[in-house]
Short mmCIF file of C-alpha atoms in Angstrom, two decimals:
data_model
loop_
_atom_site.label_atom_id
_atom_site.label_comp_id
_atom_site.label_asym_id
_atom_site.label_seq_id
_atom_site.Cartn_x
_atom_site.Cartn_y
_atom_site.Cartn_z
CA MET A 64 -31.08 -92.31 -53.25
CA ALA A 65 -27.55 -91.61 -54.47
CA TYR A 66 -26.82 -87.88 -54.57
CA THR A 67 -24.18 -86.20 -56.71
CA ASN A 68 -22.65 -82.74 -56.71
CA SER A 69 -22.12 -80.28 -59.54
CA SER A 70 -18.99 -80.65 -61.66
CA LEU A 71 -19.14 -76.88 -62.24
CA VAL A 72 -17.75 -76.23 -58.75
CA SER A 73 -14.28 -74.64 -58.63
CA TYR A 74 -14.06 -74.06 -54.87
CA THR A 75 -15.26 -76.15 -51.93
CA GLN A 76 -15.44 -75.28 -48.22
CA ILE A 77 -17.99 -77.39 -46.41
CA SER A 78 -19.80 -75.47 -43.69
CA PRO A 79 -20.48 -76.93 -40.24
CA ASN A 80 -23.89 -75.28 -40.47
CA ARG A 81 -25.81 -78.08 -42.13
CA THR A 82 -28.00 -81.09 -41.36
CA LYS A 83 -26.57 -84.37 -42.56
CA ASN A 84 -28.73 -86.47 -44.89
CA ARG A 85 -31.70 -84.55 -46.25
CA THR A 86 -35.10 -86.18 -45.65
CA HIS A 87 -36.73 -85.30 -48.99
CA ALA A 88 -35.75 -85.91 -52.59
CA ILE A 89 -34.43 -82.84 -54.40
CA ASP A 90 -37.27 -81.31 -56.39
CA THR A 91 -37.00 -77.56 -55.67
CA ILE A 92 -34.65 -74.67 -56.47
CA THR A 93 -34.28 -71.75 -54.04
CA ILE A 94 -32.18 -68.80 -55.24
CA HIS A 95 -30.85 -66.22 -52.76
CA CYS A 96 -28.90 -62.96 -53.05
CA VAL A 97 -25.73 -62.57 -50.99
CA VAL A 98 -26.10 -58.78 -50.52
CA GLY A 99 -22.47 -58.29 -51.44
CA GLN A 100 -20.41 -58.52 -54.63
CA CYS A 101 -18.13 -61.10 -53.04
CA SER A 102 -16.04 -64.08 -54.13
CA VAL A 103 -16.81 -67.75 -53.48
CA GLU A 104 -13.92 -67.75 -51.01
CA THR A 105 -15.42 -64.88 -49.01
CA LEU A 106 -18.79 -66.58 -48.93
CA GLY A 107 -17.12 -69.80 -47.81
CA SER A 108 -15.44 -68.01 -44.90
CA ILE A 109 -18.79 -66.53 -43.87
CA PHE A 110 -20.46 -69.93 -43.80
CA ALA A 111 -17.45 -71.50 -42.03
CA ALA A 112 -18.30 -69.66 -38.80
CA GLU A 113 -20.60 -71.73 -36.58
CA SER A 114 -21.90 -68.51 -35.07
CA ARG A 115 -23.34 -67.58 -38.46
CA GLN A 116 -25.78 -70.52 -38.29
CA ALA A 117 -26.24 -70.33 -42.07
CA SER A 118 -25.06 -72.01 -45.25
CA SER A 119 -26.16 -72.80 -48.78
CA ASN A 120 -25.51 -75.73 -51.07
CA TYR A 121 -23.83 -73.52 -53.65
CA GLY A 122 -22.67 -69.95 -54.08
CA ILE A 123 -21.83 -67.93 -57.18
CA GLY A 124 -19.20 -65.22 -56.96
CA LYS A 125 -19.19 -61.94 -58.83
CA ASP A 126 -16.75 -63.48 -61.33
CA GLY A 127 -19.12 -66.35 -62.11
CA ARG A 128 -17.13 -69.01 -60.24
CA ILE A 129 -19.17 -71.55 -58.31
CA GLY A 130 -18.49 -72.67 -54.75
CA MET A 131 -19.97 -75.55 -52.75
CA TYR A 132 -20.58 -75.22 -49.01
CA CYS A 133 -23.03 -78.06 -48.38
CA GLU A 134 -23.16 -81.24 -50.44
CA GLU A 135 -26.44 -82.02 -52.17
CA LYS A 136 -26.99 -85.05 -49.94
CA ASP A 137 -27.23 -82.70 -46.95
CA ARG A 138 -29.69 -79.96 -46.03
CA SER A 139 -28.30 -76.44 -45.96
CA TRP A 140 -29.45 -73.81 -43.45
CA CYS A 141 -30.51 -71.16 -45.89
CA SER A 142 -34.21 -70.39 -46.23
CA SER A 143 -35.48 -70.05 -42.63
CA ASN A 144 -37.55 -73.19 -43.25
CA ALA A 145 -36.31 -76.71 -42.63
CA ALA A 146 -38.94 -78.39 -44.82
CA ASN A 147 -37.98 -76.22 -47.80
CA ASP A 148 -34.25 -76.73 -47.33
CA HIS A 149 -34.65 -80.51 -47.05
CA ARG A 150 -36.11 -80.63 -50.56
CA ALA A 151 -34.37 -77.66 -52.21
CA ILE A 152 -30.96 -76.94 -53.60
CA THR A 153 -30.13 -73.48 -52.29
CA ILE A 154 -27.94 -71.07 -54.22
CA GLU A 155 -26.48 -67.77 -53.00
CA VAL A 156 -25.59 -65.31 -55.79
CA ALA A 157 -23.27 -62.33 -55.38
CA SER A 158 -25.30 -59.12 -55.65
CA ASP A 159 -25.29 -55.41 -54.98
CA THR A 160 -25.81 -54.29 -51.40
CA THR A 161 -28.77 -52.01 -52.11
CA ASP A 162 -32.23 -52.49 -53.59
CA PRO A 163 -32.96 -54.13 -56.05
CA TYR A 164 -29.82 -56.18 -55.21
CA ALA A 165 -28.78 -56.55 -58.83
CA VAL A 166 -26.64 -59.45 -60.07
CA ASN A 167 -24.06 -58.92 -62.81
CA ASP A 168 -24.30 -60.67 -66.17
CA THR A 169 -21.42 -63.05 -65.44
CA ALA A 170 -22.95 -64.34 -62.22
CA TYR A 171 -26.39 -64.54 -63.84
CA ALA A 172 -25.05 -66.68 -66.70
CA ALA A 173 -23.35 -69.00 -64.20
CA LEU A 174 -26.66 -69.27 -62.32
CA ILE A 175 -28.43 -70.53 -65.44
CA ASP A 176 -25.63 -73.08 -66.00
CA LEU A 177 -25.75 -74.29 -62.40
CA VAL A 178 -29.54 -74.58 -62.18
CA THR A 179 -29.61 -76.50 -65.48
CA ASP A 180 -26.97 -78.91 -64.14
CA ILE A 181 -28.89 -79.41 -60.89
CA CYS A 182 -32.10 -80.19 -62.74
CA GLN A 183 -30.42 -82.62 -65.14
CA ARG A 184 -28.72 -84.61 -62.39
CA ASN A 185 -31.75 -84.74 -60.09
CA GLY A 186 -34.41 -85.58 -62.65
CA ILE A 187 -36.21 -82.23 -62.53
CA ALA A 188 -37.81 -82.24 -65.98
CA LYS A 189 -38.91 -78.62 -65.90
CA LEU A 190 -38.92 -75.58 -63.66
CA VAL A 191 -42.21 -73.93 -62.80
CA TRP A 192 -42.31 -70.48 -61.22
CA SER A 193 -45.38 -68.82 -59.74
CA THR A 194 -45.84 -65.30 -58.40
CA SER A 195 -48.39 -66.78 -55.98
CA LYS A 196 -46.82 -67.40 -52.58
CA ASN A 197 -49.48 -70.01 -51.88
CA ASP A 198 -48.42 -71.94 -54.98
CA ARG A 199 -44.77 -71.72 -54.02
CA VAL A 200 -44.87 -72.77 -50.37
CA ASN A 201 -47.40 -75.53 -51.05
CA HIS A 202 -45.86 -76.63 -54.38
CA LEU A 203 -49.18 -76.21 -56.18
CA ASN A 204 -49.67 -76.21 -59.96
CA GLY A 205 -46.26 -77.80 -60.41
CA CYS A 206 -44.39 -74.89 -58.80
CA ASN A 207 -40.90 -75.97 -57.77
CA MET A 208 -39.12 -72.63 -57.23
CA THR A 209 -39.31 -70.93 -53.83
CA VAL A 210 -37.79 -67.76 -52.35
CA HIS A 211 -36.50 -66.82 -48.90
CA ARG A 212 -39.06 -64.03 -48.47
CA ASP A 213 -41.74 -66.73 -48.41
CA TYR A 214 -40.52 -67.91 -45.01
CA ALA A 215 -39.03 -64.84 -43.31
CA ASN A 216 -39.40 -61.07 -43.19
CA LYS A 217 -36.66 -60.52 -45.75
CA SER A 218 -36.38 -59.01 -49.22
CA CYS A 219 -34.21 -61.95 -50.38
CA PRO A 220 -33.60 -62.73 -53.21
CA GLY A 221 -34.12 -59.01 -53.94
CA ASP A 222 -36.43 -57.66 -56.61
CA TYR A 223 -33.79 -58.01 -59.34
CA LEU A 224 -33.69 -61.81 -59.08
CA TYR A 225 -37.28 -62.20 -57.90
CA GLU A 226 -38.62 -60.52 -61.02
CA ARG A 227 -36.41 -62.72 -63.21
CA HIS A 228 -37.49 -66.09 -61.85
CA GLY A 229 -39.81 -66.61 -64.80
CA GLU A 230 -36.93 -65.84 -67.16
CA ILE A 231 -34.63 -68.18 -65.27
CA ALA A 232 -37.18 -70.98 -65.55
CA ALA A 233 -37.63 -70.30 -69.28
CA ALA A 234 -33.87 -70.30 -69.95
CA VAL A 235 -33.29 -73.51 -68.02
CA ASN A 236 -36.33 -75.22 -69.53
CA GLN A 237 -35.10 -74.39 -73.02
CA ARG A 238 -31.91 -76.27 -72.25
CA LEU A 239 -33.85 -79.11 -70.66
CA GLY A 240 -36.21 -79.29 -73.64
CA ALA A 241 -39.23 -78.64 -71.42
CA ALA A 242 -42.40 -77.01 -72.77
CA ALA A 243 -42.27 -73.22 -72.64
CA SER A 244 -45.89 -73.05 -71.50
CA SER A 245 -44.93 -74.74 -68.24
CA THR A 246 -42.44 -72.15 -67.08
CA SER A 247 -44.71 -69.89 -65.09
CA THR A 248 -48.10 -69.69 -63.41
CA ASP A 249 -48.35 -65.92 -63.23
CA THR A 250 -51.67 -65.45 -61.44
CA THR A 251 -50.86 -62.80 -58.86
CA TYR A 252 -49.37 -60.27 -61.29
CA PRO A 253 -51.11 -60.64 -64.67
CA GLU A 254 -49.71 -57.23 -65.71
CA LYS A 255 -46.17 -58.48 -66.23
CA LEU A 256 -43.91 -57.61 -69.13
CA THR A 257 -42.05 -60.38 -70.93
CA SER A 258 -39.73 -57.86 -72.57
CA GLY A 259 -38.74 -54.33 -71.57
CA TYR A 260 -39.59 -52.69 -68.25
CA TYR A 261 -42.04 -50.46 -66.43
CA ARG A 262 -40.03 -47.40 -65.44
CA VAL A 263 -40.69 -45.18 -62.44
CA ARG A 264 -39.84 -41.53 -63.22
CA LYS A 265 -41.15 -38.01 -62.69
CA THR A 266 -41.44 -37.52 -66.44
CA TRP A 267 -40.57 -39.80 -69.34
CA SER A 268 -38.14 -37.31 -70.82
CA ASP A 269 -36.19 -36.91 -67.57
CA GLY A 270 -34.37 -40.22 -67.31
CA LYS A 271 -32.23 -38.89 -64.46
CA THR A 272 -35.23 -39.05 -62.13
CA GLN A 273 -35.71 -42.79 -62.71
CA LEU A 274 -36.00 -44.74 -59.45
CA GLY A 275 -36.22 -48.23 -60.92
CA ALA A 276 -37.23 -50.51 -63.77
CA TYR A 277 -39.59 -53.42 -63.14
CA ARG A 278 -41.10 -56.34 -65.03
CA ILE A 279 -44.09 -56.51 -62.68
CA LEU A 280 -46.46 -53.54 -62.68
CA ALA A 281 -47.43 -53.99 -59.02
CA ASN A 282 -43.82 -53.50 -57.94
CA ALA A 283 -43.49 -50.39 -60.09
CA LYS A 284 -46.70 -48.97 -58.60
CA LYS A 285 -45.39 -49.56 -55.09
CA LYS A 286 -42.22 -47.61 -55.86
CA ALA A 287 -44.24 -44.73 -57.35
CA ASP A 288 -46.49 -44.64 -54.28
CA GLU A 289 -43.43 -44.28 -52.05
CA ASN A 290 -42.27 -41.17 -53.93
CA ALA A 291 -44.65 -38.25 -54.46
CA GLY A 292 -44.77 -36.88 -57.98
CA TYR A 293 -43.60 -40.09 -59.68
CA SER A 294 -45.44 -42.15 -62.30
CA VAL A 295 -45.06 -45.52 -63.99
CA PHE A 296 -44.28 -45.52 -67.73
CA ASP A 297 -44.45 -48.37 -70.22
CA ASN A 298 -41.81 -49.13 -72.88
CA ASP A 299 -43.21 -46.43 -75.18
CA GLY A 300 -43.20 -43.69 -72.53
CA ASN A 301 -46.95 -43.80 -71.82
CA VAL A 302 -48.13 -43.22 -68.27
CA VAL A 303 -49.79 -46.39 -66.99
CA TYR A 304 -50.01 -45.31 -63.35
CA SER A 305 -49.64 -42.06 -61.43
CA GLY A 306 -48.53 -42.22 -57.82
CA ALA A 307 -49.17 -39.68 -55.10
CA ALA A 308 -49.12 -36.13 -56.39
CA GLU A 309 -46.73 -33.53 -55.04
CA THR A 310 -48.41 -31.69 -52.22
CA ALA A 311 -49.47 -28.20 -53.15
CA GLU A 312 -48.38 -26.87 -49.78
CA GLU A 313 -44.69 -27.21 -49.07
CA PHE A 314 -43.96 -29.47 -46.13
CA THR A 315 -42.08 -27.85 -43.25
CA PRO A 316 -39.48 -30.19 -41.76
CA TYR A 317 -39.47 -30.59 -38.00
CA LYS A 318 -37.46 -32.40 -35.35
CA VAL A 319 -38.51 -35.33 -33.19
CA GLN A 320 -37.03 -36.99 -30.12
CA VAL A 321 -37.05 -40.79 -30.52
CA LYS A 322 -37.99 -42.50 -27.27
CA ILE A 323 -36.59 -46.01 -27.85
CA ALA A 324 -33.15 -47.16 -28.98
CA THR A 325 -34.40 -49.97 -31.23
CA LEU A 326 -36.87 -48.14 -33.45
CA ASN A 327 -36.86 -49.86 -36.86
CA ILE A 328 -36.17 -47.84 -39.99
CA ARG A 329 -38.29 -49.08 -42.91
CA THR A 330 -38.11 -48.55 -46.66
CA GLY A 331 -41.60 -47.05 -46.76
CA PRO A 332 -44.35 -45.66 -44.51
CA GLY A 333 -45.85 -48.83 -43.03
CA THR A 334 -45.18 -52.15 -41.36
CA ASN A 335 -45.71 -53.87 -44.72
CA TYR A 336 -42.46 -52.33 -45.95
CA ASP A 337 -39.13 -54.07 -45.39
CA LYS A 338 -36.90 -53.13 -42.48
CA THR A 339 -33.59 -51.64 -43.57
CA GLY A 340 -31.81 -53.55 -40.82
CA GLN A 341 -30.99 -50.30 -39.01
CA TYR A 342 -32.27 -48.68 -35.81
CA THR A 343 -32.44 -45.00 -35.00
CA GLY A 344 -31.14 -45.15 -31.47
CA LYS A 345 -32.42 -42.58 -28.99
CA GLY A 346 -31.82 -39.10 -30.28
CA VAL A 347 -33.13 -36.13 -32.25
CA PHE A 348 -34.01 -36.57 -35.93
CA THR A 349 -35.43 -34.34 -38.65
CA ILE A 350 -38.64 -35.40 -40.41
CA VAL A 351 -39.02 -34.17 -43.99
CA ALA A 352 -42.29 -35.90 -44.97
CA GLU A 353 -45.28 -37.52 -43.28
CA SER A 354 -47.65 -40.33 -44.23
CA SER A 355 -50.56 -42.06 -42.55
CA GLY A 356 -48.99 -45.27 -43.85
CA THR A 357 -50.32 -48.73 -43.08
CA GLY A 358 -50.61 -51.00 -40.06
CA SER A 359 -51.62 -50.16 -36.50
CA ASN A 360 -49.22 -47.23 -36.20
CA THR A 361 -50.87 -43.82 -36.41
CA GLY A 362 -48.29 -41.97 -38.47
CA TRP A 363 -44.95 -42.26 -40.23
CA GLY A 364 -42.12 -39.81 -40.78
CA LYS A 365 -39.40 -39.78 -43.44
CA LEU A 366 -35.89 -39.18 -42.09
CA LYS A 367 -33.88 -36.30 -43.53
CA SER A 368 -30.84 -38.56 -43.82
CA GLY A 369 -32.63 -40.60 -46.48
CA ALA A 370 -32.27 -43.77 -44.40
CA GLY A 371 -36.03 -44.44 -44.58
CA TRP A 372 -39.21 -44.06 -42.55
CA ILE A 373 -39.96 -44.41 -38.83
CA SER A 374 -43.15 -44.80 -36.84
CA LEU A 375 -44.01 -41.50 -35.13
CA ASP A 376 -45.74 -43.45 -32.35
CA TYR A 377 -42.32 -43.75 -30.75
CA ALA A 378 -41.22 -40.14 -31.20
CA THR A 379 -42.14 -36.79 -29.73
CA LYS A 380 -42.17 -33.58 -31.77
CA ILE A 381 -39.87 -30.93 -30.34
#
């Protein structure tokens, strides 16, 4: 098969981190977040280092320019899964460095342009997104959009882009002339808004307490559960879910001595929550909240610094 590259590219720096000659026809789109509002040149320099052991086919800078780091004929090293990368075009998009890793409007618009171009040149008649991981990794029900978190313990592409995959498919399919009914198989999260957001706040009237806005109710509920006293509100300000209530008895902070240098800090109280990428190191830390959490660990403590939660199995109260 003869492969082509996008004419939308304004910067090219081919990475050594690639596998020549993909072994599967291009039929999948995998969108990633960079975790940095960087330029296509910066991303190119990152992928140029062999020690990085990573690349993507394309990257979109914060200014909407498009870079190419791995030609479409070759497999990028992007998704922690060789089989996926052999069949997918992978795209890194400049984003914020903190959750939900938001992408600006300029980069988002360029993403729609690029994905449309990829589909047109590779004969992808329509994009189909599913919130079911099983559909995605096995390409069931026509699903041809995958995400990095399917193959590794990562938050990539971040909730901002993840929750917009259905919208991305719809926008691209409109340009392709594909049927709107084929844009999503939304079986995992039936309570999903097509317009507006579920907002996580203490009260509807106090917008300053808002922790996030979500299309998918399950994600909003998770955020409310992580923060006592918060609820989920619909577009009209109605409470659709109440998270953990504020404890009647005020919690008394205490100090712990961490026993290991590589204790993971997580975004919530449990092993099902993402790692922040940071470790505590051995030392004394102040705990300002406790939770029984999830997983095999017996208890979790929230760090006073706001960095996240740690397992108390590896700490001693002092």
